[in-house]
mmCIF file of N, CA and C and ligand atoms in Angstrom:
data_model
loop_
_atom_site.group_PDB
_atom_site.id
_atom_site.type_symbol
_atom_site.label_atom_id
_atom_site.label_comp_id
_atom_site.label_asym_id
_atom_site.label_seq_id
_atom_site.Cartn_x
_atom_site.Cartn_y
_atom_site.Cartn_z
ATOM 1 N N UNK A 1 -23.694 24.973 -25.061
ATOM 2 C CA UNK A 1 -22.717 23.985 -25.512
ATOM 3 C C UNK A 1 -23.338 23.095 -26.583
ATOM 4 N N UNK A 2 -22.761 22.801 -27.703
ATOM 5 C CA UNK A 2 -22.974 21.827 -28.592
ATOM 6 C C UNK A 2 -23.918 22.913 -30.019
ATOM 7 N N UNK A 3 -24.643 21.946 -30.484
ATOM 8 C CA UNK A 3 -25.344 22.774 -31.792
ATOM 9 C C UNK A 3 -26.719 22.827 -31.106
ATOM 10 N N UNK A 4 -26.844 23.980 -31.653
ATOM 11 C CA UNK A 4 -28.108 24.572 -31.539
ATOM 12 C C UNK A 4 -28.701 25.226 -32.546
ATOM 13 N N UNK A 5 -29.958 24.025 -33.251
ATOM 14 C CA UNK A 5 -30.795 24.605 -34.565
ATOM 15 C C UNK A 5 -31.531 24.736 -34.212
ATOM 16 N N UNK A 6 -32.591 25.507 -35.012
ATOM 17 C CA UNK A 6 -33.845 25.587 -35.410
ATOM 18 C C UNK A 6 -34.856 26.516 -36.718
ATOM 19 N N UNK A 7 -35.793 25.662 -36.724
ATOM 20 C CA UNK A 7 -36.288 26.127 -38.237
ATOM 21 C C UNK A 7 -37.810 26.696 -37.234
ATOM 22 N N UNK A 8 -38.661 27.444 -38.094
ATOM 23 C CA UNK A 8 -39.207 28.215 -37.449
ATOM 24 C C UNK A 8 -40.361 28.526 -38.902
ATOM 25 N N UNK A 9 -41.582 28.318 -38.940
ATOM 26 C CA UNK A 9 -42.890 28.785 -39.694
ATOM 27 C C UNK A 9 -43.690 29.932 -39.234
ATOM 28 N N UNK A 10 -43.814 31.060 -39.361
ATOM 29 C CA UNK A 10 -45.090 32.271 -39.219
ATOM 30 C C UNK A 10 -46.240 31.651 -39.652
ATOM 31 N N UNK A 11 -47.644 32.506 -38.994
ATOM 32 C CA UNK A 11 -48.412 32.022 -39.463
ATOM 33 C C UNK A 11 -49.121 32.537 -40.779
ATOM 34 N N UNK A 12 -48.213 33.031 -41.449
ATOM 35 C CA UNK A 12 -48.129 33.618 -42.866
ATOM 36 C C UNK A 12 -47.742 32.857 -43.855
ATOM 37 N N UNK A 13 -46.735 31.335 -43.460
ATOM 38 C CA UNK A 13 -45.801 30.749 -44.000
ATOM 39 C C UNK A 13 -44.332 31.252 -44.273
ATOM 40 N N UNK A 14 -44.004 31.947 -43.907
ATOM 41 C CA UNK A 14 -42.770 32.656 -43.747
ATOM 42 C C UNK A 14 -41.604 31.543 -43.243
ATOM 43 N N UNK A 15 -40.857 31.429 -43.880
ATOM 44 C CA UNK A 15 -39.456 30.161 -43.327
ATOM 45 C C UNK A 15 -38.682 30.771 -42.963
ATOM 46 N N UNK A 16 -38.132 30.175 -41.668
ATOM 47 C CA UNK A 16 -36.371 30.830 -41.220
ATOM 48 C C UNK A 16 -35.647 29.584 -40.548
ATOM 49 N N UNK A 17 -34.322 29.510 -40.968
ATOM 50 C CA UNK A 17 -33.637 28.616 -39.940
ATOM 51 C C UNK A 17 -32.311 29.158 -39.391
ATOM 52 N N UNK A 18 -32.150 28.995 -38.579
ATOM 53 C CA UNK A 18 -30.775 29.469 -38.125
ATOM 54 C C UNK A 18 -29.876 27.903 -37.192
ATOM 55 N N UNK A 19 -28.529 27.677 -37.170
ATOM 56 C CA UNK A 19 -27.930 26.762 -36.860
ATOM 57 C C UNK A 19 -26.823 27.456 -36.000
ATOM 58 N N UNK A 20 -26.726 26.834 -34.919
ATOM 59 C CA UNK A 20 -24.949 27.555 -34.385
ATOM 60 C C UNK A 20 -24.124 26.322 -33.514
ATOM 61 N N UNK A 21 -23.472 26.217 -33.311
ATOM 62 C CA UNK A 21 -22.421 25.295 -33.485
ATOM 63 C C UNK A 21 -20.674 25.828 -32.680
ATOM 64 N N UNK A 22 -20.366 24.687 -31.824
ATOM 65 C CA UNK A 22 -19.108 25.109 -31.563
ATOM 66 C C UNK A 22 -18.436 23.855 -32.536
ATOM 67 N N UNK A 23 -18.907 23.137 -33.151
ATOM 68 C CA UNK A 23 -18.264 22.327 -34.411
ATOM 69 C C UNK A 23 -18.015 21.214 -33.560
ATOM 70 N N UNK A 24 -16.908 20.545 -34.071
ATOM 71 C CA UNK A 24 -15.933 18.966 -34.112
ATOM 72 C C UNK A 24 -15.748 18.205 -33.307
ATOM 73 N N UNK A 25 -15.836 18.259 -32.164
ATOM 74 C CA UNK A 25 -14.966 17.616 -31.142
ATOM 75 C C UNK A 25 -13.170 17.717 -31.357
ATOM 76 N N UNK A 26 -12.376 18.253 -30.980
ATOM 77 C CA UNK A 26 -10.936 18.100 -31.534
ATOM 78 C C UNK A 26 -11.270 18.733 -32.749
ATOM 79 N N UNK A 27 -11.695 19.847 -33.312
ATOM 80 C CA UNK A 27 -11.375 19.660 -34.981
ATOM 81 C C UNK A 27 -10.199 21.220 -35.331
ATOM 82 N N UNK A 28 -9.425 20.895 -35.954
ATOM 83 C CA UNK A 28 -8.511 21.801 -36.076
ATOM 84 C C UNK A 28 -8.872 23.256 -36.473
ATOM 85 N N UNK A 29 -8.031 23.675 -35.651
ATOM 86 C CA UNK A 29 -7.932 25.588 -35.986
ATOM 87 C C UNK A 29 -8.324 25.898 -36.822
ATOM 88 N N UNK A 30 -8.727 26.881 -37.060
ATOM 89 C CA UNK A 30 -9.746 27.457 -38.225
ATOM 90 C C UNK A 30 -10.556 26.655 -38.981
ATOM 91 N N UNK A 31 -10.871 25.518 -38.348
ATOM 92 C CA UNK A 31 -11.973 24.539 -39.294
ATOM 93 C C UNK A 31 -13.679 25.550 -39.018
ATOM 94 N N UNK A 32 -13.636 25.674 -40.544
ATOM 95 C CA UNK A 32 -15.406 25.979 -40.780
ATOM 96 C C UNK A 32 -16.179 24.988 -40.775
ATOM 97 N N UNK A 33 -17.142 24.507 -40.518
ATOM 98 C CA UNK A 33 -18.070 23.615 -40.585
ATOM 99 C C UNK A 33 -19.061 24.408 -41.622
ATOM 100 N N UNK A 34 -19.841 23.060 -41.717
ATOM 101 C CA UNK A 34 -21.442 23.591 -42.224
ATOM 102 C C UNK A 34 -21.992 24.079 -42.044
ATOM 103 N N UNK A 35 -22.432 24.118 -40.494
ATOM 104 C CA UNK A 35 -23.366 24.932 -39.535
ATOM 105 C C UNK A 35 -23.709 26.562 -40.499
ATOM 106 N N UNK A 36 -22.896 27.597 -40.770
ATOM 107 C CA UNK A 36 -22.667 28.570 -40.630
ATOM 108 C C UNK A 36 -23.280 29.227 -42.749
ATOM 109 N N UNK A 37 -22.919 27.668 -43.528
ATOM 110 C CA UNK A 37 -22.897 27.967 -44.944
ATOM 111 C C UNK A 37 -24.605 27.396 -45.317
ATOM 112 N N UNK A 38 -25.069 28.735 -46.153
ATOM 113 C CA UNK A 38 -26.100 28.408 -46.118
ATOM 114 C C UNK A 38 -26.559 27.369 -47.661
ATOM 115 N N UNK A 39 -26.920 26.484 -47.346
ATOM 116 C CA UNK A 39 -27.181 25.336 -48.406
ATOM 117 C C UNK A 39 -26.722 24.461 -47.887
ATOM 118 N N UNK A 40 -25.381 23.967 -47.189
ATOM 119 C CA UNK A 40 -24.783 23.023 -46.223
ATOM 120 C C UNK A 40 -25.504 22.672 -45.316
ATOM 121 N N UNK A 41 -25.350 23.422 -43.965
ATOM 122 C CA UNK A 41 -25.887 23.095 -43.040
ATOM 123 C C UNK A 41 -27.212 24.119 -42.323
ATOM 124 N N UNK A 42 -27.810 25.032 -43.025
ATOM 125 C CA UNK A 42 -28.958 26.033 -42.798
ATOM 126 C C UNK A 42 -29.286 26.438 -44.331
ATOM 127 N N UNK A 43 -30.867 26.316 -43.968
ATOM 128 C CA UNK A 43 -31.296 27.281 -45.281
ATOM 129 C C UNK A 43 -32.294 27.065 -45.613
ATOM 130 N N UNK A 44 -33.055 28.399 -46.183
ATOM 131 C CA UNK A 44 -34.751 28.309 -45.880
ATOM 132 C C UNK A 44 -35.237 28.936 -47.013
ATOM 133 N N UNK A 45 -36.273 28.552 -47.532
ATOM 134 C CA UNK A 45 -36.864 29.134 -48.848
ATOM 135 C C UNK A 45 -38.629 29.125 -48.728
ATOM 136 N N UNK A 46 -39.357 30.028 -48.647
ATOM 137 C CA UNK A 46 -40.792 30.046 -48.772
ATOM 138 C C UNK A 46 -41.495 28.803 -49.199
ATOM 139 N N UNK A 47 -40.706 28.906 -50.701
ATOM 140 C CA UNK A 47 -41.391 27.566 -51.685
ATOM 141 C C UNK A 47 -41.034 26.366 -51.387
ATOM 142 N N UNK A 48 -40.252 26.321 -50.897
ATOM 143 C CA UNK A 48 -39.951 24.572 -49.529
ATOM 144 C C UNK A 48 -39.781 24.563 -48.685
ATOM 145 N N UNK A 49 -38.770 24.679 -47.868
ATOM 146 C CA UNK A 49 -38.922 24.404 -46.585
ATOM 147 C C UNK A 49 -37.813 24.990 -46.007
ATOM 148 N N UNK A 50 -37.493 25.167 -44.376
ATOM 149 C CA UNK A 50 -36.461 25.620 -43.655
ATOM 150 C C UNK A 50 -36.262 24.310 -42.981
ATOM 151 N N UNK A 51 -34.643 24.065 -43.212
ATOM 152 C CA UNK A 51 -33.705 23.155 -42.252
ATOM 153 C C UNK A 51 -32.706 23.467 -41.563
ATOM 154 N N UNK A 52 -32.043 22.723 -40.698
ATOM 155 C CA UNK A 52 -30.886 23.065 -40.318
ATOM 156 C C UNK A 52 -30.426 21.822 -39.320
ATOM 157 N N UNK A 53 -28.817 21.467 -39.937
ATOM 158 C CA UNK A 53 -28.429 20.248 -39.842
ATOM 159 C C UNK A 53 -27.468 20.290 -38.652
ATOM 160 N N UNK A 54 -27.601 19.400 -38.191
ATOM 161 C CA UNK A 54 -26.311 18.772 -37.260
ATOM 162 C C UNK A 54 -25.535 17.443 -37.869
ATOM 163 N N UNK A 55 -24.308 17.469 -37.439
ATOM 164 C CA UNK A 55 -23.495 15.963 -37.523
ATOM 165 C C UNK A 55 -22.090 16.198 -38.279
ATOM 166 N N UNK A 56 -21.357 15.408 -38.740
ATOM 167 C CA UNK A 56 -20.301 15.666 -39.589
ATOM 168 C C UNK A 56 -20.138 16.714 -40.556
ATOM 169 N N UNK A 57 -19.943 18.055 -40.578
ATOM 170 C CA UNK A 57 -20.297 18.581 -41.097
ATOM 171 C C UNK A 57 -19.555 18.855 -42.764
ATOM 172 N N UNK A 58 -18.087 17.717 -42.757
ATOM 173 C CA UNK A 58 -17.548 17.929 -43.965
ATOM 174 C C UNK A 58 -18.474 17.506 -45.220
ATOM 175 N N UNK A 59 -18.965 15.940 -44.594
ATOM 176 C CA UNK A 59 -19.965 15.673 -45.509
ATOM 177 C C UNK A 59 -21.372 16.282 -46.340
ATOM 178 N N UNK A 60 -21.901 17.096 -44.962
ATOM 179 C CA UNK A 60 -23.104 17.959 -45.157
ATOM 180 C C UNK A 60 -22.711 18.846 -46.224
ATOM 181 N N UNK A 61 -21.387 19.224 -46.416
ATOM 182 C CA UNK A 61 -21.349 20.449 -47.423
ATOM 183 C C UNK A 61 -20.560 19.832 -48.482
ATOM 184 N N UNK A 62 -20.441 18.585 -48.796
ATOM 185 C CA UNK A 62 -20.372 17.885 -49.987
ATOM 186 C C UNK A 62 -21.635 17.581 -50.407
ATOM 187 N N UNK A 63 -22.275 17.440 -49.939
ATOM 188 C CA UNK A 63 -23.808 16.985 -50.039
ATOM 189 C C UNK A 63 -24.870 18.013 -50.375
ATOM 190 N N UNK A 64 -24.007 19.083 -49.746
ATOM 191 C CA UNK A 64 -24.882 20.825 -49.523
ATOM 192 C C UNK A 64 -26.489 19.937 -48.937
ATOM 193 N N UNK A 65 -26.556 19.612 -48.213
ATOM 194 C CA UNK A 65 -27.522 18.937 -47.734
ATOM 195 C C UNK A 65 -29.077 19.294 -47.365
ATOM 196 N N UNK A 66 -28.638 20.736 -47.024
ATOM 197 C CA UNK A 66 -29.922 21.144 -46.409
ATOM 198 C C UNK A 66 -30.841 21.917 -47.851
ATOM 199 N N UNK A 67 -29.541 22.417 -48.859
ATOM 200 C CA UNK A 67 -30.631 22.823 -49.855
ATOM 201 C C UNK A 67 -30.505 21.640 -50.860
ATOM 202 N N UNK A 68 -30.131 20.447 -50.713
ATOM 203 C CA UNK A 68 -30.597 19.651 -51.701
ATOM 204 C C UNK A 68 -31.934 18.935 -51.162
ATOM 205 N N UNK A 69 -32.063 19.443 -49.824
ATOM 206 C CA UNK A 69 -33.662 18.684 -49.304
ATOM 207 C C UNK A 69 -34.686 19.556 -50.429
ATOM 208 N N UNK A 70 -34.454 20.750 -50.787
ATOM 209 C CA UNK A 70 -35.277 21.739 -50.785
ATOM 210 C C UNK A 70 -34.857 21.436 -52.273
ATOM 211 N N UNK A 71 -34.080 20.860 -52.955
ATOM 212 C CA UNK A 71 -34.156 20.615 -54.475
ATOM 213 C C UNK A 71 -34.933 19.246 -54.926
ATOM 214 N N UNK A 72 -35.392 18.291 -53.965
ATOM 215 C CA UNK A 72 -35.919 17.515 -54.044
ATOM 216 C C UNK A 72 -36.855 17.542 -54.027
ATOM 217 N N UNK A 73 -37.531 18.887 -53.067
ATOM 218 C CA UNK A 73 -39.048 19.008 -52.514
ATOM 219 C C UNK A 73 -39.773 19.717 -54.244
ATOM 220 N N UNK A 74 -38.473 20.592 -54.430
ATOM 221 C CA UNK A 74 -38.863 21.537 -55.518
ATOM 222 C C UNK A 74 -38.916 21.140 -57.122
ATOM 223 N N UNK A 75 -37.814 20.494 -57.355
ATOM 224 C CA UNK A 75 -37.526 19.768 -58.703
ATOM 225 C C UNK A 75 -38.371 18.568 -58.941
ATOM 226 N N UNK A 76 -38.510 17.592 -57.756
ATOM 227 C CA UNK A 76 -39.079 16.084 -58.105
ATOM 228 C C UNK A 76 -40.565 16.541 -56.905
ATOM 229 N N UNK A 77 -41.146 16.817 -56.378
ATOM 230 C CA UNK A 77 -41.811 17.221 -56.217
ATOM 231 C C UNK A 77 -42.279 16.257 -54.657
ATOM 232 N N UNK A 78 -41.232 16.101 -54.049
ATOM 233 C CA UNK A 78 -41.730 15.049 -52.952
ATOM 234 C C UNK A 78 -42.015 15.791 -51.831
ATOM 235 N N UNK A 79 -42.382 15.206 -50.950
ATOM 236 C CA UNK A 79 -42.781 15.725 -49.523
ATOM 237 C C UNK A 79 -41.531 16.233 -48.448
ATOM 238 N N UNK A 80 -41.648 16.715 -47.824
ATOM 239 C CA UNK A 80 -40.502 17.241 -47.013
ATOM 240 C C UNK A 80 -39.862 15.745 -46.320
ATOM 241 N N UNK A 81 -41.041 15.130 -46.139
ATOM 242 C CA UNK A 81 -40.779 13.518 -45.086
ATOM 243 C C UNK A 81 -39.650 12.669 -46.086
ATOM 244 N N UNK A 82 -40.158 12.825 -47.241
ATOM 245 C CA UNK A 82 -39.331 11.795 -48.012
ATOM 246 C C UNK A 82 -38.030 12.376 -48.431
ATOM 247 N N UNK A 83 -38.085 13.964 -48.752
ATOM 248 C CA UNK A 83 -36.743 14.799 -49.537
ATOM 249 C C UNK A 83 -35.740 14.216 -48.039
ATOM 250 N N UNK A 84 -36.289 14.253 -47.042
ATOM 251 C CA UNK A 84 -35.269 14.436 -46.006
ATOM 252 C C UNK A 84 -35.179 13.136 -45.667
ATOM 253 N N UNK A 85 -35.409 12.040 -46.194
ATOM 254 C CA UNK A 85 -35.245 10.700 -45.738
ATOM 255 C C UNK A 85 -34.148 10.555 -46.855
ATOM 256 N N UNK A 86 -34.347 11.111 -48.288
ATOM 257 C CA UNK A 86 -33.543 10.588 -49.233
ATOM 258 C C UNK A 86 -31.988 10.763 -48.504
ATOM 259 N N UNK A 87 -32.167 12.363 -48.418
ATOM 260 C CA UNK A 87 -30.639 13.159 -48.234
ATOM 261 C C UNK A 87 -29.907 12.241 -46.725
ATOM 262 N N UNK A 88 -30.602 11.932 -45.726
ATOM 263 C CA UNK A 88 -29.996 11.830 -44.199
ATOM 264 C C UNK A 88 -29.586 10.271 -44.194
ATOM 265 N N UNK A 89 -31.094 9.466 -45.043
ATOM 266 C CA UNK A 89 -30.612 8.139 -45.061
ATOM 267 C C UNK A 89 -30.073 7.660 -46.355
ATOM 268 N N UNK A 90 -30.338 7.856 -47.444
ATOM 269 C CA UNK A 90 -29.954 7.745 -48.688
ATOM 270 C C UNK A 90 -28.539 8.140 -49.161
ATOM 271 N N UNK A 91 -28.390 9.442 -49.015
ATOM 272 C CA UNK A 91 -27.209 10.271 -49.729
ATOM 273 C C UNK A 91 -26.006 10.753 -48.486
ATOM 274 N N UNK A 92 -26.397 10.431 -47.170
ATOM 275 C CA UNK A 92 -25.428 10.893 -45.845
ATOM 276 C C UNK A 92 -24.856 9.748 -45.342
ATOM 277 N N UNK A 93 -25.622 8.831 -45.159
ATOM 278 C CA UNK A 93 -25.194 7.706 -44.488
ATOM 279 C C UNK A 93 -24.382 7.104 -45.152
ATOM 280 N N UNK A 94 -24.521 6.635 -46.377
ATOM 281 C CA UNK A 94 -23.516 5.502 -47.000
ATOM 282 C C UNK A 94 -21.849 6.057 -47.072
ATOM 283 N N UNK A 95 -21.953 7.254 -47.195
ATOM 284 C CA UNK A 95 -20.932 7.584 -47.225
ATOM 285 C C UNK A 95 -20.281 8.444 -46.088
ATOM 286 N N UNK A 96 -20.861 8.545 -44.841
ATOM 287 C CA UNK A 96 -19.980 8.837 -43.097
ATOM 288 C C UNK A 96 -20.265 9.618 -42.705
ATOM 289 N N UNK A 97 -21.741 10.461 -43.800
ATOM 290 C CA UNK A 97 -22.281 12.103 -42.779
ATOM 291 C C UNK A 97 -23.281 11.034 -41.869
ATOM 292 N N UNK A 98 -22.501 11.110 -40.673
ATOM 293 C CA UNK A 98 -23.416 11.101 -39.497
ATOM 294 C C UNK A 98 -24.077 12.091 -39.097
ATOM 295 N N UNK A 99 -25.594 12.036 -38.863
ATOM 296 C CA UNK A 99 -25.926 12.997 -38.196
ATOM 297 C C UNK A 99 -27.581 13.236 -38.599
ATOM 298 N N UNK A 100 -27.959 14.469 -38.545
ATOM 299 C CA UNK A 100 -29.404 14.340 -38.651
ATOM 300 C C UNK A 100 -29.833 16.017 -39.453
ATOM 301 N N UNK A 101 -31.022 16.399 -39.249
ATOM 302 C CA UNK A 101 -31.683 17.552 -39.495
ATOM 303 C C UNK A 101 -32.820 18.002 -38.846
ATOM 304 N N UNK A 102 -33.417 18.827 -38.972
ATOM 305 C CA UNK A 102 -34.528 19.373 -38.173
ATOM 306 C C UNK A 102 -35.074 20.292 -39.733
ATOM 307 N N UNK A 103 -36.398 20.001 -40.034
ATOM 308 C CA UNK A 103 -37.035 20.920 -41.105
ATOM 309 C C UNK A 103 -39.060 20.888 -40.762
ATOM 310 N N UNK A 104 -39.015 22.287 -41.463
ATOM 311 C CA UNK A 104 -40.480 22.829 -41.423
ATOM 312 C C UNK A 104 -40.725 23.071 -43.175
ATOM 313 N N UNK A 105 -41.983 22.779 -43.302
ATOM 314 C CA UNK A 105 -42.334 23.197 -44.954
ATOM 315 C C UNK A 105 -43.304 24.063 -44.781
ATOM 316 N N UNK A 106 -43.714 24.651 -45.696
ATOM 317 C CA UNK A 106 -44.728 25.669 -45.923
ATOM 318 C C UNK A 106 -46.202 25.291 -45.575
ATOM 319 N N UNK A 107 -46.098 24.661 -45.341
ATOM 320 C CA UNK A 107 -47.716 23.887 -45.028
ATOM 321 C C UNK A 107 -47.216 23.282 -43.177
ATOM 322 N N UNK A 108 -46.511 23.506 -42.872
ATOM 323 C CA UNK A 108 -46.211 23.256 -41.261
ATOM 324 C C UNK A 108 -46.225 21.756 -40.828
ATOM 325 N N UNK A 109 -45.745 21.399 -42.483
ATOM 326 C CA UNK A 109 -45.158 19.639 -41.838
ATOM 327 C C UNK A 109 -44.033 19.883 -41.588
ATOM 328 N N UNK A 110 -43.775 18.795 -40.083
ATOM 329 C CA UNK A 110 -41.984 18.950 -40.004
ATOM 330 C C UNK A 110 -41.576 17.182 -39.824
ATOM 331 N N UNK A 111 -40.288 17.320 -39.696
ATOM 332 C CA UNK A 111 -39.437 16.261 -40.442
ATOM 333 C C UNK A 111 -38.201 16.555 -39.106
ATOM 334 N N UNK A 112 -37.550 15.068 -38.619
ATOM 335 C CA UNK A 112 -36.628 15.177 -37.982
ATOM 336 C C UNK A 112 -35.789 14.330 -37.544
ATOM 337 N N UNK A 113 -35.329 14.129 -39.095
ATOM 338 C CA UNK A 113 -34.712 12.491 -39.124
ATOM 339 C C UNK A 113 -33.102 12.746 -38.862
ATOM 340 N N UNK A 114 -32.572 11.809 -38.671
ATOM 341 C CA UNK A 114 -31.072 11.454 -38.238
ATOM 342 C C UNK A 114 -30.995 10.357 -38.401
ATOM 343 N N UNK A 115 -29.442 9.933 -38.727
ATOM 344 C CA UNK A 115 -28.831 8.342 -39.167
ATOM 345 C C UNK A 115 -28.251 8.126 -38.061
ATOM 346 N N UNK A 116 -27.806 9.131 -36.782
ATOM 347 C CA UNK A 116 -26.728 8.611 -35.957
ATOM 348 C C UNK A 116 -27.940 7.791 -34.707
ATOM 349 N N UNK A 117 -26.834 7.790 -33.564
ATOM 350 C CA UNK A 117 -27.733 6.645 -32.331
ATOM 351 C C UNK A 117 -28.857 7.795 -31.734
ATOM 352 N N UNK A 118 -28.374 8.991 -31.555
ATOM 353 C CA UNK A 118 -29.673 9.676 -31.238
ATOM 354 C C UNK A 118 -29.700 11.072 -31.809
ATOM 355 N N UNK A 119 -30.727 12.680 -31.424
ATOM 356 C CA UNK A 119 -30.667 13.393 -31.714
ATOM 357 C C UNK A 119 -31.408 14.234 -30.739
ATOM 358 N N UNK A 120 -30.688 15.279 -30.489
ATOM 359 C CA UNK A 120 -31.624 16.096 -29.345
ATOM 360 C C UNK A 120 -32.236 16.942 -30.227
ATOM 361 N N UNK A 121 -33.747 16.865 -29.998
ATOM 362 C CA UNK A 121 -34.582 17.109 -30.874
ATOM 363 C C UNK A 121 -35.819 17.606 -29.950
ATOM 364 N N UNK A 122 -36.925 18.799 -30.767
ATOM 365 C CA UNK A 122 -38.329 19.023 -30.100
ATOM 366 C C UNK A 122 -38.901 19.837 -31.285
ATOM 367 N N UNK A 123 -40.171 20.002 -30.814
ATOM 368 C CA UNK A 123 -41.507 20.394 -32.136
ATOM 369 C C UNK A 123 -42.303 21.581 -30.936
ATOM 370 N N UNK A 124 -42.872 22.433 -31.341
ATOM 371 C CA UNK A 124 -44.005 22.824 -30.568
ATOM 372 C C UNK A 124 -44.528 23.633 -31.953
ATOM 373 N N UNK A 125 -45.854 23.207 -32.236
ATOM 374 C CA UNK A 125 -46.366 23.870 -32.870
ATOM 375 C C UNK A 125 -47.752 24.373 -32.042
ATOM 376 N N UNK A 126 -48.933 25.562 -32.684
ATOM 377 C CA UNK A 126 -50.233 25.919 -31.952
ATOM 378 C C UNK A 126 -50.998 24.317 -32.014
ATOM 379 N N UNK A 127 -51.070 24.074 -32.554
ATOM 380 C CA UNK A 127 -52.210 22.453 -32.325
ATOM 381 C C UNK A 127 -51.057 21.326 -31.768
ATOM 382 N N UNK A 128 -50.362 21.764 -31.605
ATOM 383 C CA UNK A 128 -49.460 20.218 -30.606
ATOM 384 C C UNK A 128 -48.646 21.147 -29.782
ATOM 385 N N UNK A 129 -48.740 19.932 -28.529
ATOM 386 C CA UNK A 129 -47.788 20.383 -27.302
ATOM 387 C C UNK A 129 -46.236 19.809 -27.883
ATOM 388 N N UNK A 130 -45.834 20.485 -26.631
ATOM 389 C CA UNK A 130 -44.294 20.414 -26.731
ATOM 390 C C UNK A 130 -44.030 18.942 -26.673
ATOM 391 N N UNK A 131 -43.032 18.229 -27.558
ATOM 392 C CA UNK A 131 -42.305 17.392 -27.778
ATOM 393 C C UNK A 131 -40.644 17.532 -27.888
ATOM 394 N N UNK A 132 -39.823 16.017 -26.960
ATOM 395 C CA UNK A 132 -38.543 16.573 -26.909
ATOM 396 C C UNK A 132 -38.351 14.757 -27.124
ATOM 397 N N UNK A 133 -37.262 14.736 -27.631
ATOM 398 C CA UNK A 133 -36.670 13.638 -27.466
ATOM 399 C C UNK A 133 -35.130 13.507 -28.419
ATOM 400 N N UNK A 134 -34.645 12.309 -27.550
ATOM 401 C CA UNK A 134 -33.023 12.496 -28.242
ATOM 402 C C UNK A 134 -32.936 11.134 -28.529
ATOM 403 N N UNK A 135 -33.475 9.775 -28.907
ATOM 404 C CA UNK A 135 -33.287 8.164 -28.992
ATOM 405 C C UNK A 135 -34.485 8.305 -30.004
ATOM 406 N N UNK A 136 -34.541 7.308 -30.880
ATOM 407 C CA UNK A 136 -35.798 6.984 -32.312
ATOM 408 C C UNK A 136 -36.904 6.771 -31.345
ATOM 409 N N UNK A 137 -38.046 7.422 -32.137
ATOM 410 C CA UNK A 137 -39.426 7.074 -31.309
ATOM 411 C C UNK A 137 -39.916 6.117 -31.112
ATOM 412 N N UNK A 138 -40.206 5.966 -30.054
ATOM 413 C CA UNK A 138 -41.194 4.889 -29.803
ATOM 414 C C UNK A 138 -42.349 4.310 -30.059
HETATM 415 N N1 LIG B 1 -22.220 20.233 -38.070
HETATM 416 C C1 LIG B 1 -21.276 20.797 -37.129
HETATM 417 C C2 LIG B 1 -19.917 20.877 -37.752
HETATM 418 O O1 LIG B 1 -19.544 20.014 -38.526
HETATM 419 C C3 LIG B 1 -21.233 20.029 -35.851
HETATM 420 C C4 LIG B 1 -22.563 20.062 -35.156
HETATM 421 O O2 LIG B 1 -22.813 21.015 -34.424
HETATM 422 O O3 LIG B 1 -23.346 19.160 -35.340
HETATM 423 O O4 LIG B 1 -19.190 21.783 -37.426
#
């Protein structure tokens, strides 16, 4: 029940994300979400990074959100921490995409920001144990 992402690094650097989603709460018949379009709400590229978004998803694909993280990382040359701070807090919030992301970069930094009250969220990489949490860290 609900969305279920995740982005995923080999130890080759290899990116994948996949997102799935029963969508809206109430949202009408044949509504597509983001979840499913890749640049919206999933999408992974070697040379930056793999994401995959949860939250409002009309906004996410006005925003194409998940590959404008990866045009930020790539074009202006920022870190995955900051591309994904611009897009979630910068470019989502002001205008009603609630919601968050989950991303890995090629170098096995990850990123797992959200604007809404919480996010069910976890990490396990080989040098760190499992981490889970759904409220801002402590
Ligand atoms: N982003 C999804 C949608 O808009 C909802 C979700 O699973 O977060 O359909």
């Amino acid at each position: 029940m609900g969305t279920v992402g995740a982005v995923a690094r080999d130890r080759h650097g290899n990116l994948a994300a996949a997102t799935s989603t029963g969508g809206m709460t109430n949202k009408r018949y044949s509504r597509i979400g983001d979840s499913p379009i890749i640049g919206a709400g999933t999408f992974a590229d070697n040379t930056t990074c793999a994401i995959s978004c949860t939250g409002s998803g009309e906004y996410f694909m006005r925003a194409v959100a998940a590959y404008d993280v990866a045009c930020l990382m790539e074009y202006r040359g920022l870190s995955l921490a900051e591309a994904c701070r611009i897009v979630v807090h910068d470019k989502l919030a002001p205008v009603g995409g609630e919601g968050g992301l989950i991303a890995v970069d090629g170098a096995g930094n990850l990123a797992l920001p959200f604007n809404s009250s919480g996010m069910y969220r976890g990490t396990f990489t080989s040098e760190s144990p499992l981490f889970t949490a759904i409220y801002e860290d402590k």
